[in-house]
């Protein structure tokens, strides 16, 4: 549960973004609102695979105030360096484990936590200005809400595009 102070800070971010103003002091908000970190932990811990180990064996197990204090210190001093992700291949179709696979990067626990805090802050910046027609990876939106929107408002079409395997030609290395 976020404190009123943190809710006010997040609300201020959303208002500034919606009005077109530059969002300032994001780093300060990130480092001074510890309940933001607790909420980030709760968000991650609820997910399946939350305790999956990263490349260095670090998980979210053992989360506590000391760990948050240390991470905030590393971020404030500019010495925090994210670890490489552990790369695993998972089946594209869970019903056919011997079929085609796709790569999955598994970050360590500290990186997951920092990424979730940043996701929460960035969502406050961008959610107010996203198009109402954008449904991907947004809160309270999904493929189903997109399909419902199409069902309720679609008037027909004059042409159709079919894109096959667009990621096959994309470069996946960084």
Coordinates of C-alpha atoms in Angstrom, one line a residue:
X1 CA 0.0 0.0 0.0
X2 CA 1.4 3.3 -1.0
X3 CA 1.6 6.2 1.4
X4 CA -0.3 9.5 0.7
X5 CA 3.0 11.2 0.1
X6 CA 4.0 8.7 -2.6
X7 CA 0.5 8.8 -4.2
X8 CA 0.7 12.6 -4.3
X9 CA 4.2 12.3 -6.0
X10 CA 2.9 9.8 -8.6
X11 CA -0.3 11.9 -9.1
X12 CA 1.9 15.0 -9.7
X13 CA 3.9 13.0 -12.4
X14 CA 0.7 12.1 -14.2
X15 CA -0.7 15.7 -14.1
X16 CA 2.6 17.2 -15.3
X17 CA 2.7 14.7 -18.2
X18 CA -0.9 15.2 -19.2
X19 CA -0.4 19.0 -19.3
X20 CA 2.7 18.6 -21.4
X21 CA 5.0 19.9 -18.7
X22 CA 8.4 18.3 -18.3
X23 CA 8.5 15.7 -15.5
X24 CA 11.2 16.6 -13.0
X25 CA 12.9 15.0 -10.0
X26 CA 12.0 11.4 -11.1
X27 CA 15.3 10.2 -9.6
X28 CA 14.5 11.8 -6.3
X29 CA 11.0 10.3 -6.3
X30 CA 12.5 6.9 -7.0
X31 CA 15.0 7.1 -4.2
X32 CA 13.0 8.9 -1.5
X33 CA 9.8 6.8 -1.5
X34 CA 10.6 3.5 0.0
X35 CA 7.0 2.3 -0.1
X36 CA 7.3 2.5 -3.9
X37 CA 9.9 -0.2 -3.6
X38 CA 7.7 -2.3 -1.3
X39 CA 4.9 -2.1 -3.8
X40 CA 7.2 -3.0 -6.6
X41 CA 8.3 -6.1 -4.7
X42 CA 4.6 -7.0 -4.1
X43 CA 3.9 -6.6 -7.8
X44 CA 6.7 -8.9 -8.8
X45 CA 6.3 -11.5 -6.0
X46 CA 2.7 -12.1 -7.1
X47 CA 3.9 -13.2 -10.6
X48 CA 4.7 -16.8 -11.4
X49 CA 8.5 -17.2 -11.6
X50 CA 9.2 -14.3 -9.2
X51 CA 11.9 -16.3 -7.5
X52 CA 13.6 -17.4 -10.7
X53 CA 17.4 -16.9 -10.4
X54 CA 19.3 -14.5 -12.6
X55 CA 22.7 -15.0 -14.1
X56 CA 24.4 -14.3 -10.7
X57 CA 22.0 -16.5 -8.7
X58 CA 20.3 -13.5 -7.1
X59 CA 16.5 -13.8 -6.5
X60 CA 13.9 -11.6 -4.8
X61 CA 14.1 -14.0 -1.8
X62 CA 15.3 -12.2 1.3
X63 CA 13.8 -8.8 0.3
X64 CA 14.0 -6.3 3.1
X65 CA 14.8 -2.7 4.2
X66 CA 18.5 -3.3 4.1
X67 CA 18.4 -4.5 0.5
X68 CA 16.3 -1.5 -0.6
X69 CA 18.7 0.9 1.3
X70 CA 21.7 -0.7 -0.5
X71 CA 20.1 -0.5 -3.9
X72 CA 19.1 3.1 -3.4
X73 CA 22.6 3.9 -2.3
X74 CA 24.1 2.3 -5.4
X75 CA 21.6 4.2 -7.7
X76 CA 22.2 7.6 -5.9
X77 CA 26.0 7.2 -6.1
X78 CA 25.8 6.2 -9.8
X79 CA 27.6 2.9 -9.3
X80 CA 24.7 0.5 -9.9
X81 CA 25.3 -1.7 -12.9
X82 CA 22.6 -4.1 -14.1
X83 CA 23.7 -7.7 -14.6
X84 CA 23.4 -9.5 -17.9
X85 CA 20.2 -11.6 -18.1
X86 CA 20.4 -15.4 -17.9
X87 CA 19.2 -16.6 -21.3
X88 CA 17.0 -19.6 -21.5
X89 CA 15.1 -21.2 -24.4
X90 CA 11.4 -21.9 -23.8
X91 CA 9.0 -23.8 -26.0
X92 CA 6.8 -21.6 -28.2
X93 CA 4.0 -24.1 -27.7
X94 CA 3.8 -25.5 -24.2
X95 CA 1.9 -28.5 -25.5
X96 CA 4.8 -29.4 -27.8
X97 CA 8.0 -29.0 -25.6
X98 CA 10.2 -30.6 -28.4
X99 CA 9.0 -28.0 -31.0
X100 CA 10.3 -24.6 -31.8
X101 CA 11.7 -22.5 -29.0
X102 CA 12.1 -18.8 -28.3
X103 CA 14.8 -17.0 -26.1
X104 CA 13.8 -15.6 -22.8
X105 CA 16.1 -13.3 -20.7
X106 CA 15.8 -13.7 -16.9
X107 CA 17.2 -10.8 -14.9
X108 CA 18.4 -11.2 -11.3
X109 CA 16.2 -10.1 -8.3
X110 CA 17.8 -6.7 -7.9
X111 CA 17.4 -5.8 -11.6
X112 CA 13.7 -7.0 -11.5
X113 CA 13.0 -4.8 -8.5
X114 CA 14.6 -1.7 -10.1
X115 CA 12.9 -2.3 -13.4
X116 CA 9.5 -2.6 -11.6
X117 CA 10.0 0.7 -9.7
X118 CA 11.0 2.4 -13.1
X119 CA 8.0 0.8 -14.8
X120 CA 5.7 2.2 -12.1
X121 CA 7.2 5.7 -12.6
X122 CA 7.2 5.6 -16.4
X123 CA 3.6 4.4 -16.5
X124 CA 2.6 7.5 -14.6
X125 CA 4.4 9.6 -17.2
X126 CA 3.1 7.9 -20.4
X127 CA -0.3 6.4 -19.5
X128 CA -2.1 9.8 -19.5
X129 CA -0.8 10.6 -23.0
X130 CA -1.1 7.2 -24.7
X131 CA -3.7 6.8 -27.4
X132 CA -7.0 5.3 -26.4
X133 CA -6.5 2.9 -29.4
X134 CA -3.3 1.5 -27.9
X135 CA -3.9 -1.8 -26.1
X136 CA -0.5 -3.5 -25.8
X137 CA 1.1 -4.0 -22.4
X138 CA -1.1 -1.4 -20.7
X139 CA -3.0 -1.6 -17.4
X140 CA -6.6 -2.8 -17.7
X141 CA -6.1 -3.4 -21.5
X142 CA -5.5 -6.6 -23.4
X143 CA -6.2 -8.4 -26.6
X144 CA -9.7 -9.0 -25.3
X145 CA -10.4 -5.3 -24.7
X146 CA -9.1 -4.6 -28.2
X147 CA -11.4 -7.2 -29.7
X148 CA -14.3 -5.8 -27.7
X149 CA -13.5 -2.3 -29.0
X150 CA -13.4 -3.6 -32.6
X151 CA -16.7 -5.5 -32.1
X152 CA -18.4 -2.4 -30.7
X153 CA -17.1 0.2 -33.2
X154 CA -15.9 -1.5 -36.4
X155 CA -17.7 -0.4 -39.6
X156 CA -15.9 -2.5 -42.1
X157 CA -12.7 -2.4 -44.2
X158 CA -11.6 -1.9 -47.8
X159 CA -8.3 -3.8 -47.5
X160 CA -6.4 -6.3 -45.4
X161 CA -2.6 -6.8 -44.7
X162 CA -1.1 -10.1 -43.6
X163 CA 2.3 -9.9 -41.9
X164 CA 3.9 -13.3 -41.4
X165 CA 6.9 -13.9 -39.0
X166 CA 7.9 -10.3 -38.7
X167 CA 10.4 -11.1 -35.9
X168 CA 12.2 -13.7 -38.0
X169 CA 14.1 -11.0 -39.9
X170 CA 14.6 -8.7 -36.9
X171 CA 18.0 -8.6 -35.2
X172 CA 17.7 -9.9 -31.6
X173 CA 21.3 -9.3 -30.6
X174 CA 22.3 -6.1 -28.8

